[in-house]
CSV table of C-alpha atoms and ligand atoms in Angstrom, one decimal:
chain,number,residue,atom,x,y,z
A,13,UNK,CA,104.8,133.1,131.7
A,14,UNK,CA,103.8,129.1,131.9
A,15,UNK,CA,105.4,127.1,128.9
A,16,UNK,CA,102.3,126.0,127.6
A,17,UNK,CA,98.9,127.6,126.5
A,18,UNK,CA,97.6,124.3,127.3
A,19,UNK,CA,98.4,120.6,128.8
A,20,UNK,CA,96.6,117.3,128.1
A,21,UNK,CA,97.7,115.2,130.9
A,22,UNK,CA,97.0,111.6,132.0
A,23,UNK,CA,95.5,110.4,128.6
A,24,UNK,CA,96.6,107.3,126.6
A,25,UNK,CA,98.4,109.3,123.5
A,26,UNK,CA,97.6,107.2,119.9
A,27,UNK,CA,101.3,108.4,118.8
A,28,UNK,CA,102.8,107.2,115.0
A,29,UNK,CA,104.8,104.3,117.1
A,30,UNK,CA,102.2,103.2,119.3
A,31,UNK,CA,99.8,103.8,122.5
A,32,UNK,CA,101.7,105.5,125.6
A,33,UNK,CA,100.4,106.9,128.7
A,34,UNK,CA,102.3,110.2,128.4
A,35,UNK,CA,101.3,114.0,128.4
A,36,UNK,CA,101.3,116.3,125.5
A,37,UNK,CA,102.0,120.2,125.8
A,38,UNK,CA,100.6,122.6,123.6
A,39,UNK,CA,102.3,126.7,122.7
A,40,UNK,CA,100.6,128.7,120.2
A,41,UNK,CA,97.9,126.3,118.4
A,42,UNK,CA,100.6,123.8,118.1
A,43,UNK,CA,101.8,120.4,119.3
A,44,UNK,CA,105.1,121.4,121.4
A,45,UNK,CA,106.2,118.9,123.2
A,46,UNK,CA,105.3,115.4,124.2
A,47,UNK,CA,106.5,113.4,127.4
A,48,UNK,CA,106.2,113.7,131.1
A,49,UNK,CA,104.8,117.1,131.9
A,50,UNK,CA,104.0,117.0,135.2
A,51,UNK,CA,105.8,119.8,136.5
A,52,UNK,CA,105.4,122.1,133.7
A,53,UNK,CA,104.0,125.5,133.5
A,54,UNK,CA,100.5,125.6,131.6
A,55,UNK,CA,97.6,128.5,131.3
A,56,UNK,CA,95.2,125.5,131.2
A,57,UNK,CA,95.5,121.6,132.1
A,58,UNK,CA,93.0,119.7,131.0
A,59,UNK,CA,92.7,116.5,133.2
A,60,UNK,CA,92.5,113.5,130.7
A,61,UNK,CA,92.6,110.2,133.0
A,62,UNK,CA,90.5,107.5,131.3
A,63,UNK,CA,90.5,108.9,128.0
A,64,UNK,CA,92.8,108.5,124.6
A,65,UNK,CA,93.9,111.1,123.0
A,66,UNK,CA,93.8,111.1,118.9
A,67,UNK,CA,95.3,113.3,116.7
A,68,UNK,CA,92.3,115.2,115.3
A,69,UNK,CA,90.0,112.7,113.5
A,70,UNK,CA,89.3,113.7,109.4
A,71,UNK,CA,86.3,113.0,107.6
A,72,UNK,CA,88.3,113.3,104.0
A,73,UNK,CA,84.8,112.7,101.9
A,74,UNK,CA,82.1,114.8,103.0
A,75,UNK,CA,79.0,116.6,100.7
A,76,UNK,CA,77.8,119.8,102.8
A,77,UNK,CA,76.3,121.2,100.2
A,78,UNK,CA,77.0,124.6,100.5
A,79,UNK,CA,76.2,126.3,97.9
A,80,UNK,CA,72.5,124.5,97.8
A,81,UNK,CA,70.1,123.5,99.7
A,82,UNK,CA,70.2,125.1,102.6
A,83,UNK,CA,67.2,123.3,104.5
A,84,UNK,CA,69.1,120.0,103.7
A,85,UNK,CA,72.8,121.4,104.8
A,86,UNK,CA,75.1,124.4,104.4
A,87,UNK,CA,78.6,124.6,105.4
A,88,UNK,CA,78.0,125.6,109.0
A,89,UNK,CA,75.3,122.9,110.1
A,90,UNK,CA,77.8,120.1,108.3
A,91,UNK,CA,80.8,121.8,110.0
A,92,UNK,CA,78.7,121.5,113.5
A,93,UNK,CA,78.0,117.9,112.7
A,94,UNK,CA,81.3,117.4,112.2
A,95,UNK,CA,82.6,118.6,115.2
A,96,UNK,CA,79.8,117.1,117.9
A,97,UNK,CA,80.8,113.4,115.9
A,98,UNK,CA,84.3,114.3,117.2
A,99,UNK,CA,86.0,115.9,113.6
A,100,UNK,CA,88.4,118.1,113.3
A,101,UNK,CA,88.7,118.4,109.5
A,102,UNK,CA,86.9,117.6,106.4
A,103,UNK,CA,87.3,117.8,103.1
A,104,UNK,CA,84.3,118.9,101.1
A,105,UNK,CA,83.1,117.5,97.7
A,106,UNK,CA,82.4,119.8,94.5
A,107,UNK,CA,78.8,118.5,93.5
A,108,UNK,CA,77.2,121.7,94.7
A,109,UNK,CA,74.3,123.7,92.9
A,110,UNK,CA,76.4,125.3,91.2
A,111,UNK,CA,79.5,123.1,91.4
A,112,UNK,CA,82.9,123.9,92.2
A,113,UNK,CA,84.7,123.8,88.9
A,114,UNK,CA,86.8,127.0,88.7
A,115,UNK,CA,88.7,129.5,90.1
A,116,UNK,CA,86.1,132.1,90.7
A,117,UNK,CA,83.9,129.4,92.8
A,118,UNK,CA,87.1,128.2,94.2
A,119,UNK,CA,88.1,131.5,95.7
A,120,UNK,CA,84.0,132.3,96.6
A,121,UNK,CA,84.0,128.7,98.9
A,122,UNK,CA,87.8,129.6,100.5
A,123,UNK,CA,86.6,133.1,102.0
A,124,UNK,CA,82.8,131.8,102.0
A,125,UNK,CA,84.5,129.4,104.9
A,126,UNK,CA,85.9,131.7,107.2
A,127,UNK,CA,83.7,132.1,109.9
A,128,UNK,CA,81.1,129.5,109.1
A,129,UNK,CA,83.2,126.2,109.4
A,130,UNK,CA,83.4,124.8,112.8
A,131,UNK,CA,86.6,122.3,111.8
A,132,UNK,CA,89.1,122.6,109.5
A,133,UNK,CA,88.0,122.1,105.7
A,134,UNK,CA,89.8,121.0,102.3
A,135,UNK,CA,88.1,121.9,99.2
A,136,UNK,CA,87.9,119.4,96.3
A,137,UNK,CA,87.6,120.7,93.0
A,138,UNK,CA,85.3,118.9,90.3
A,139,UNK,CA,86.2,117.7,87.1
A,140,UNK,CA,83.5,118.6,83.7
A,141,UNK,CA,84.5,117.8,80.3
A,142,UNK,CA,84.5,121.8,80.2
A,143,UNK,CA,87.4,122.2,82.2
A,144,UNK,CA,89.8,120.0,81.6
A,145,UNK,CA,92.7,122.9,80.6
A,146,UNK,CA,92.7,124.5,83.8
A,147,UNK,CA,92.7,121.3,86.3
A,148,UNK,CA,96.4,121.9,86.2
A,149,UNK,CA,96.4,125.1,87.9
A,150,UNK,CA,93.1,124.8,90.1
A,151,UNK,CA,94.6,121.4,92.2
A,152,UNK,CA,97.6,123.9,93.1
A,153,UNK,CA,95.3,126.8,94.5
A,154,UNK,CA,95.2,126.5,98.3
A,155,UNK,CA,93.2,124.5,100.7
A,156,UNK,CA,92.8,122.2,97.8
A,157,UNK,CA,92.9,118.6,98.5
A,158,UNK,CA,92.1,116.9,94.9
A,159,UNK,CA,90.5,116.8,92.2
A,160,UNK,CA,87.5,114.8,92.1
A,161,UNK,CA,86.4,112.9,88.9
A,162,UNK,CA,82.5,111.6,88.8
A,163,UNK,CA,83.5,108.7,86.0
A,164,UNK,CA,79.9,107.0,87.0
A,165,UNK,CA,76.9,109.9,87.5
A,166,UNK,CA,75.9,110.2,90.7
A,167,UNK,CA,74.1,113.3,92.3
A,168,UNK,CA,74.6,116.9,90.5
A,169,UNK,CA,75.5,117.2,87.1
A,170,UNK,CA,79.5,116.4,87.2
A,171,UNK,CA,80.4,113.5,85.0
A,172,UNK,CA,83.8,112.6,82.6
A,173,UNK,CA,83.0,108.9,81.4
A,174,UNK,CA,84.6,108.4,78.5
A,175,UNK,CA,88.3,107.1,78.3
A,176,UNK,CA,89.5,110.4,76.3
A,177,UNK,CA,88.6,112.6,78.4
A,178,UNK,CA,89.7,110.9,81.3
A,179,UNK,CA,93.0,110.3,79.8
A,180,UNK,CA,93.1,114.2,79.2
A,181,UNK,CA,92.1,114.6,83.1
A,182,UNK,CA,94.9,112.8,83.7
A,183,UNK,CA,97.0,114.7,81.8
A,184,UNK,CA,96.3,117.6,83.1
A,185,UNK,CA,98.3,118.5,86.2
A,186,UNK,CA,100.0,115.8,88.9
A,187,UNK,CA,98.8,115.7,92.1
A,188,UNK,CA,96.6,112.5,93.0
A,189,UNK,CA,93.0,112.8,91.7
A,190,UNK,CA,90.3,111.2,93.6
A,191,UNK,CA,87.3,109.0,91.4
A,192,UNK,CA,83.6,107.9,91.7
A,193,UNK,CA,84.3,104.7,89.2
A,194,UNK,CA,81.2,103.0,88.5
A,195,UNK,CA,81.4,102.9,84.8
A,196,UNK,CA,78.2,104.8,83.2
A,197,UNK,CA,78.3,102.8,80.3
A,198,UNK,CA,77.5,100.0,82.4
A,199,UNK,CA,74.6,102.0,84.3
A,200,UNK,CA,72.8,103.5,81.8
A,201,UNK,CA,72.7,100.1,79.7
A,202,UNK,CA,71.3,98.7,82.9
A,203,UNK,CA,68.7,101.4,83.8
A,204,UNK,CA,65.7,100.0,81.6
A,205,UNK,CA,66.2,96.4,83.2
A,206,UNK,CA,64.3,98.1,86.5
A,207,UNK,CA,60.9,100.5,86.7
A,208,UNK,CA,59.4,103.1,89.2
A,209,UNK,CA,58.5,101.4,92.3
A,210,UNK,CA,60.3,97.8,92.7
A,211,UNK,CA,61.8,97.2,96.1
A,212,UNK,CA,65.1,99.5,97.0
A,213,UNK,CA,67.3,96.6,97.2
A,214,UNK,CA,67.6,96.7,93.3
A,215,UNK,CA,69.7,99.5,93.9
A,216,UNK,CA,73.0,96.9,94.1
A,217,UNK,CA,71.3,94.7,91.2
A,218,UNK,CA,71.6,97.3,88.9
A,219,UNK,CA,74.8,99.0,90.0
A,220,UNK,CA,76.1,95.7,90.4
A,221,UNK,CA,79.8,94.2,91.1
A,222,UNK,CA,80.5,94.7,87.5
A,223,UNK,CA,79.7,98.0,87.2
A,224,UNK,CA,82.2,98.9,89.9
A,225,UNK,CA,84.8,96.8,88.6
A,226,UNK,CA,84.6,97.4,85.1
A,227,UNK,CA,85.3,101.3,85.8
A,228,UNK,CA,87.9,100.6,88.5
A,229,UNK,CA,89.7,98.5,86.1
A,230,UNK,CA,89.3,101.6,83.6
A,231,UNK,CA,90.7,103.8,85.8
A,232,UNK,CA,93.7,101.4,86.8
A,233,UNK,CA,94.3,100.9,83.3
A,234,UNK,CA,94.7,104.9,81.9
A,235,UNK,CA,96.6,105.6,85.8
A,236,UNK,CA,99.5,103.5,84.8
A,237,UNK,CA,99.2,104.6,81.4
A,238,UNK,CA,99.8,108.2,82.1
A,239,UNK,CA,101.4,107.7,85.4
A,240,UNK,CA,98.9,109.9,87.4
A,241,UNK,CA,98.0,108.7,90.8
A,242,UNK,CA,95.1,107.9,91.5
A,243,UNK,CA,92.8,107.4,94.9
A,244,UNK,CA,90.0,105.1,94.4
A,245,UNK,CA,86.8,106.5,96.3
A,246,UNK,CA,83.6,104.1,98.1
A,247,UNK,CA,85.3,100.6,97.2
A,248,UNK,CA,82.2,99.2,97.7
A,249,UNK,CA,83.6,95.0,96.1
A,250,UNK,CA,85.5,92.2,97.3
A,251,UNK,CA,86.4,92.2,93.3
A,252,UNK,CA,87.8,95.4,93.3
A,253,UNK,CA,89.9,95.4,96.5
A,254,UNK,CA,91.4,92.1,94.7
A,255,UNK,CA,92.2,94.4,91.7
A,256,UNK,CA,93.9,96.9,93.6
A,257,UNK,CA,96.1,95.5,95.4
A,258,UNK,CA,98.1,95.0,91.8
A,259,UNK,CA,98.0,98.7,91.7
A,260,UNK,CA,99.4,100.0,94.5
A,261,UNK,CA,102.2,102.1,92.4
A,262,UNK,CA,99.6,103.9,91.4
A,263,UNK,CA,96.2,104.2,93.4
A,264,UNK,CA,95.0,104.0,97.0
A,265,UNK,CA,91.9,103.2,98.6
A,266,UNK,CA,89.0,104.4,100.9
A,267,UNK,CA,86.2,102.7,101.6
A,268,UNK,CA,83.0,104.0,103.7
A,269,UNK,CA,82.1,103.7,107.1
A,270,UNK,CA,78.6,102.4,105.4
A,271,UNK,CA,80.2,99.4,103.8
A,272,UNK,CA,82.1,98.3,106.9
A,273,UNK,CA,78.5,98.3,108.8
A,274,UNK,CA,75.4,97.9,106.7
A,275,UNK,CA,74.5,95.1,104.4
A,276,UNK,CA,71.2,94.3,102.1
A,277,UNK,CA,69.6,93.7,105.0
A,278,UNK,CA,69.2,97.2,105.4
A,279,UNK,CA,67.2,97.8,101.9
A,280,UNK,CA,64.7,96.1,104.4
A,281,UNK,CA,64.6,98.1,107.3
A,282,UNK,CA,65.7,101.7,106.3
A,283,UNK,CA,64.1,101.7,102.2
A,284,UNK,CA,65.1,104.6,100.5
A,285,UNK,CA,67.0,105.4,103.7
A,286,UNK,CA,69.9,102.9,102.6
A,287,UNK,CA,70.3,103.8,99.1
A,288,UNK,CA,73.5,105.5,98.1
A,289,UNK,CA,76.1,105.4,95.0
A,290,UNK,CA,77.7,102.7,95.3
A,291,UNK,CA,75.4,100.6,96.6
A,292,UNK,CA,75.4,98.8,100.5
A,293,UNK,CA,75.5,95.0,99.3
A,294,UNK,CA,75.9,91.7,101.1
A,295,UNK,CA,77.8,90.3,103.4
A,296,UNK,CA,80.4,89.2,101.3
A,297,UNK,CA,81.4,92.5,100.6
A,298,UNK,CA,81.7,93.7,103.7
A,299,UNK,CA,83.8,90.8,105.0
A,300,UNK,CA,86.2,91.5,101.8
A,301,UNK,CA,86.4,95.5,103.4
A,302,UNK,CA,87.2,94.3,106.4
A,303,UNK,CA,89.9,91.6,105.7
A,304,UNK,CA,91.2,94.8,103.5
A,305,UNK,CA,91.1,96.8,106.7
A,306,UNK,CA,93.2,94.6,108.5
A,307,UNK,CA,95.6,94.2,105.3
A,308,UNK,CA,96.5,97.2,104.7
A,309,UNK,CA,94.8,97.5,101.6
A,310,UNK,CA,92.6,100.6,102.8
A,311,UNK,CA,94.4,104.2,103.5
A,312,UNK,CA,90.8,105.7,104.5
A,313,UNK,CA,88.1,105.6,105.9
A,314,UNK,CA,85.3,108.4,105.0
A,315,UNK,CA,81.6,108.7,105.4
A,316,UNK,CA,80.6,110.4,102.4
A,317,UNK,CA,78.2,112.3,104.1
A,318,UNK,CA,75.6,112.8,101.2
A,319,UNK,CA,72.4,114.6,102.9
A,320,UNK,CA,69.1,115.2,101.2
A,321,UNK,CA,65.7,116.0,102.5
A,322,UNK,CA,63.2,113.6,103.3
A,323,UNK,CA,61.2,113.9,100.6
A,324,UNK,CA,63.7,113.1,98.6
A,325,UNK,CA,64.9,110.0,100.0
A,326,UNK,CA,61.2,108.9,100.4
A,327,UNK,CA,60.4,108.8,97.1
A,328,UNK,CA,59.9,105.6,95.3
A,329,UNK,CA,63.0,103.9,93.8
A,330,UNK,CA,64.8,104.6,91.5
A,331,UNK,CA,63.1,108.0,91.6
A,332,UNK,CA,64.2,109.0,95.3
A,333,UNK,CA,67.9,110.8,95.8
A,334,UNK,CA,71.1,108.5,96.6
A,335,UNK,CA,73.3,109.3,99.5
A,336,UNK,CA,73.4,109.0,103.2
A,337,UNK,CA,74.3,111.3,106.4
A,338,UNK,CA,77.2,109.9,108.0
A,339,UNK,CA,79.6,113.1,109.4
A,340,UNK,CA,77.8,113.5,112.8
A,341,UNK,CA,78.2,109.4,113.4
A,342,UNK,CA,82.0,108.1,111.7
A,343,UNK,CA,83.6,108.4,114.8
A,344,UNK,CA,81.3,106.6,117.1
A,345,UNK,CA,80.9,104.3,115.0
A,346,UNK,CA,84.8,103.6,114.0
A,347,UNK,CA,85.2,103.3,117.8
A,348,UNK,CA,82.0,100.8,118.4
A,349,UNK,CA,84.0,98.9,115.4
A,350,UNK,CA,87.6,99.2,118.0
A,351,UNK,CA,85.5,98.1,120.8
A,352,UNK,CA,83.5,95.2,118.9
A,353,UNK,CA,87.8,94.0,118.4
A,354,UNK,CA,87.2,94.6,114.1
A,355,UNK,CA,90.3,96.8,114.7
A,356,UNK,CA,92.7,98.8,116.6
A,357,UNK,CA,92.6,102.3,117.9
A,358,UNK,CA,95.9,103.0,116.0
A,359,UNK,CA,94.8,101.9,112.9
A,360,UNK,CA,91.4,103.8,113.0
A,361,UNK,CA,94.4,106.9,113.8
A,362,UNK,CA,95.7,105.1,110.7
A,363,UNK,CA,92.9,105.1,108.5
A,364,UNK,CA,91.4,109.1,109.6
A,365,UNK,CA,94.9,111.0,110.5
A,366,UNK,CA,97.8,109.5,108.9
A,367,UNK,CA,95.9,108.0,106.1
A,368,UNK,CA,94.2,111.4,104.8
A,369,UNK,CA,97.2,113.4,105.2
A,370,UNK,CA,99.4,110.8,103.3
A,371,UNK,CA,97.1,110.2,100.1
A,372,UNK,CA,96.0,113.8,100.1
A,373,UNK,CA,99.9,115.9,101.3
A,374,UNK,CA,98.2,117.7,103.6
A,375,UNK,CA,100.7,119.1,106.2
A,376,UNK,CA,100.6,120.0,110.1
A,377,UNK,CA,97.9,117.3,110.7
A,378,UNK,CA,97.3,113.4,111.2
A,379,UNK,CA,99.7,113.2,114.0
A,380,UNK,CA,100.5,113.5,117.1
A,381,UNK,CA,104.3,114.5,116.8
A,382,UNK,CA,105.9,118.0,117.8
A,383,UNK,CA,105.4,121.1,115.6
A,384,UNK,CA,102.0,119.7,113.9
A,385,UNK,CA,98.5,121.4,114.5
A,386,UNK,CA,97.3,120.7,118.0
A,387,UNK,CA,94.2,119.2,116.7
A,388,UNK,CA,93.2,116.3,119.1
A,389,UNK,CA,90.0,113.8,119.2
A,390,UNK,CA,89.5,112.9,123.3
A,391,UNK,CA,87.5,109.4,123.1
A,392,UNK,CA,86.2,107.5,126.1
A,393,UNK,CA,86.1,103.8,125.4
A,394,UNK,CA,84.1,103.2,128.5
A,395,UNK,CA,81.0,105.2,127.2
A,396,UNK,CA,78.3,103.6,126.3
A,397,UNK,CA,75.9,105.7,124.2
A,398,UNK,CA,73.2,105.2,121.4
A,399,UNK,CA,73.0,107.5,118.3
A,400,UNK,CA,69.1,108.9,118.2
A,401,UNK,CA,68.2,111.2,115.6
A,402,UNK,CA,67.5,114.1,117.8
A,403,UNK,CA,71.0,114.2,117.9
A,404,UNK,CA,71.9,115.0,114.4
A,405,UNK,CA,71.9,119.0,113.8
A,406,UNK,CA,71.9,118.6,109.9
A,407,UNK,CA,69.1,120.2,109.2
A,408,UNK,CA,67.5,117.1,106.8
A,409,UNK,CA,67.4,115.7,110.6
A,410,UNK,CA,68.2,111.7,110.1
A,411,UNK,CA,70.8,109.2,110.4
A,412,UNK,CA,70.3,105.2,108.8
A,413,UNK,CA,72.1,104.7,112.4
A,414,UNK,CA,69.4,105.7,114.5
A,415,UNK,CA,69.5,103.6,117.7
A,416,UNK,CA,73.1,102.1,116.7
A,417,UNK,CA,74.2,101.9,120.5
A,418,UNK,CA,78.1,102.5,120.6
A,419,UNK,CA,80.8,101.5,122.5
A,420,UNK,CA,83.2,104.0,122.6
A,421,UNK,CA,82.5,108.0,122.3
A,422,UNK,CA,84.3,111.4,121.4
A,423,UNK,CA,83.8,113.3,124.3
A,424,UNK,CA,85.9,116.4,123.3
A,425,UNK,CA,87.5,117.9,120.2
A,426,UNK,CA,90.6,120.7,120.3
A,427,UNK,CA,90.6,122.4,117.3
A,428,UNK,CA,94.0,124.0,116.7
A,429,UNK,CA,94.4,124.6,120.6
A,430,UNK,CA,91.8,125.3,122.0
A,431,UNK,CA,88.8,123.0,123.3
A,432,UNK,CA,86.2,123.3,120.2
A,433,UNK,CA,83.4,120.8,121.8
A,434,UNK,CA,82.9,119.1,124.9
A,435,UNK,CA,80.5,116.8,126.2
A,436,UNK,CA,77.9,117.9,123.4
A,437,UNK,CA,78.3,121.1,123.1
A,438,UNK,CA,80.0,123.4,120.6
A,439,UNK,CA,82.3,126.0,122.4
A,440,UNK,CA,83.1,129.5,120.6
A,441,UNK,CA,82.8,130.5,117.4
A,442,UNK,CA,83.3,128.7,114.5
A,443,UNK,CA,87.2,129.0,114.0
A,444,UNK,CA,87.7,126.1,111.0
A,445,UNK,CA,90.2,127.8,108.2
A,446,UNK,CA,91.3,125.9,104.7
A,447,UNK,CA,93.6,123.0,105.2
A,448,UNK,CA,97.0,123.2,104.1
A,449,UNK,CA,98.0,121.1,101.5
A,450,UNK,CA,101.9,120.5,100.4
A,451,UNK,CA,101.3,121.1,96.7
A,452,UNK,CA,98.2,123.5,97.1
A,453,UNK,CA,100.2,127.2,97.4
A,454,UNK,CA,98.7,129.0,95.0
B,524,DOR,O1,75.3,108.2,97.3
B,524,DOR,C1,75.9,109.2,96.9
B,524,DOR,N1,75.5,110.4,97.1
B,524,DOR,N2,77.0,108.9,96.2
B,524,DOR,C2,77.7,109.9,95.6
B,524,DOR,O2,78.6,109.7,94.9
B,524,DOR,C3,77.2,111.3,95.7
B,524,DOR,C4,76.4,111.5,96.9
B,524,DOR,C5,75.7,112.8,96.9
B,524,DOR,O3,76.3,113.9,96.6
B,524,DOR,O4,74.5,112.8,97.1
């Protein structure tokens, strides 16, 4: 019998410590050795000169809205996009129709996944003012990855704004809780300044800096209060990355894929197209993400894949839906970013392996090291390829990145062992199962 199910050899390995032209062996779904493996047994080799192989990439903030619309997305199509865009997790937000507020929906969405999920999937679990009590217990059920608190409204009906019942959110149970802080107060006092039909790009006047500060510094505020950690989602200000790096004891950070690439600029070109919660805004901004990129300030990078029909997005603004697809296109686009010198491949490892499984405890993935998940992301730097719409199998059908040409391309996924996509195509059945999380047993 060979000693491996399956060898990766002649890749450049992403490893915690570094890049290294090495082999990786793999028994029973799982990383088993890693080192010089020429000579050993395996059922399958899979020839991987000119690539680099990444410990599975993670999407940690996706909407597939599933239960919902299912013309706009369900957990299958989402999970497929996931996959071709080279995932091999994602953690899935709770602003469903209905949400996913208790244990009953909880338990519907683990078993509802089986089967249907093409990656790996962590369930968030949403916060309402009606639930407060039983947070404690539902972060601990399994596959859970957070809690997630809208403290600014966005899409759905979730929303704890006031600093009460926040403060009893955070008093309820211990794991890190993940927030959407634009501060509502802020937003609705706002909403009259601005009528039906003005240009989109008074979507960042009226969700402005302050409105993004002023609930971040909220949040920072009742975190160290009550000592609960917190993970601030969509950074989206220089103002606030400046805030938070006086709060690392108790929050971490993510910041989109969106606002290290698009600026107002975009209002432009795309209309309702670039309008998501919070806002693109100008350069500025996205210079302050980046220098926070190369910091250390950020632990994540996410899409927040937020899909919605057409219609939807075409109406007039404010009137049209906020959110953007973004699961099918992260990982080209993190790598155009590697290739364009804005970073290195071990931080992008960094800030979608290591980064996700350290603010979230999940276990057996974000690295490459003996004994986790054999969950790998194969990119070649060398291809050149540009996103086109035709490509993206959510069924709403568009990307803001259409004709983004990349630098830099997944070309294969292995999903717990065994090769889940290659070159395009999805292989199998969907295998994806709930992501473990250290304090999520049950
Ligand atoms: O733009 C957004 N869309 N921001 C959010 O916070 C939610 C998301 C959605 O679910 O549509």
């Amino acid at each position: 019998m060979p000693a491996f199910d399956l060898v990766l050899r002649g890749g450049t390995c992403v490893l915690p410590w570094g890049e290294e032209a090495t082999d990786v062996g793999v028994r029973a779904g799982r990383i088993a050795a890693i080192g010089d493996l020429r000579t050993a047994g395996a059922a399958e080799t899979i020839d991987c000169t000119g690539l680099h192989i990444l410990p599975g990439l993670i999407d940690a903030h996706v909407h597939l809205r599933d239960p919902g619309d299912p013309a706009v997305e369900t957990l299958e199509t989402g999970t497929r996009a996931a996959l071709l865009g080279g995932l091999t997790a994602v953690f899935d937000m709770p602003n469903t129709a209905p949400s996913i507020t208790d244990r009953e929906r909880l338990d519907w969405k683990r078993g509802y996944l089986e089967g249907r999920a093409w990656v790996d999937v962590g369930l968030y679990v949403g916060a309402s003012k009606k639930n407060i009590a039983e947070l404690a217990s539902l972060e601990l059920q399994p596959n859970v990855c957070a809690v997630k608190v809208f403290a600014g409204s966005s899409t759905g009906d979730l929303l704890v704004e006031d600093d009460a019942s926040l403060e009893a959110v955070m008093r309820s149970g211990r794991r890190r809780i993940c927030y959407h802080s634009e501060d509502e107060y802020r937003l609705q006092e706002r909403k009259p300044l601005f009528h039906s039909g003005m240009p989109h790009r008074n979507h960042m006047v009226w969700r402005d800096v302050d409105c993004a500060l002023i609930g971040t510094k909220r949040l920072m505020t009742l975190a160290r209060r009550t000592g609960r950690p917190a993970h601030i989602l969509h950074v989206s200000t220089a103002e606030e990355l400046e805030l938070l790096r006086d709060y690392r004891d108790v929050s971490t950070v993510e910041v989109l894929l969106n606002h290290l690439t698009q600026t107002d600029e975009a209002y432009d070109r795309l209309g309702g197209y670039a309008v998501m919660n919070p806002p693109i805004r100008d350069e500025r901004h996205l210079r302050a993400a980046w220098a926070a990129v190369a910091d250390g300030t950020v632990d994540v990078v996410g899409s927040d894949h937020a899909p919605h029909s057409r219609a939807a997005k075409e109406r007039p603004w404010p009137d049209g839906a906020a959110g953007l697809t973004g699961v099918q296109t992260i990982v080209p686009l993190m790598l155009d970013h590697v290739s364009a010198g804005r970073l290195s491949l071990s931080r992008l490892v960094d800030l979608m392996c290591a980064g996700p499984a350290r603010v979230y405890g999940a276990t057996g993935k974000g690295r490459l090291a003996a004994g986790y998940d054999a969950d790998f992301t194969l990119v070649d730097m060398k291809r050149q390829r540009t996103i086109e719409e035709s490509w993206i199998v959510s069924p709403c059908g568009w990307t803001p990145f259409a004709g983004h040409r990349c630098t830099g391309w997944p070309v294969m996924a292995i999903l717990r062992g065994a090769v889940a996509m290659r070159e395009d195509e999805v292989i199998g059945t969907p295998r994806g199962t709930g992501v473990r999380f250290a304090e999520a047993r049950g």
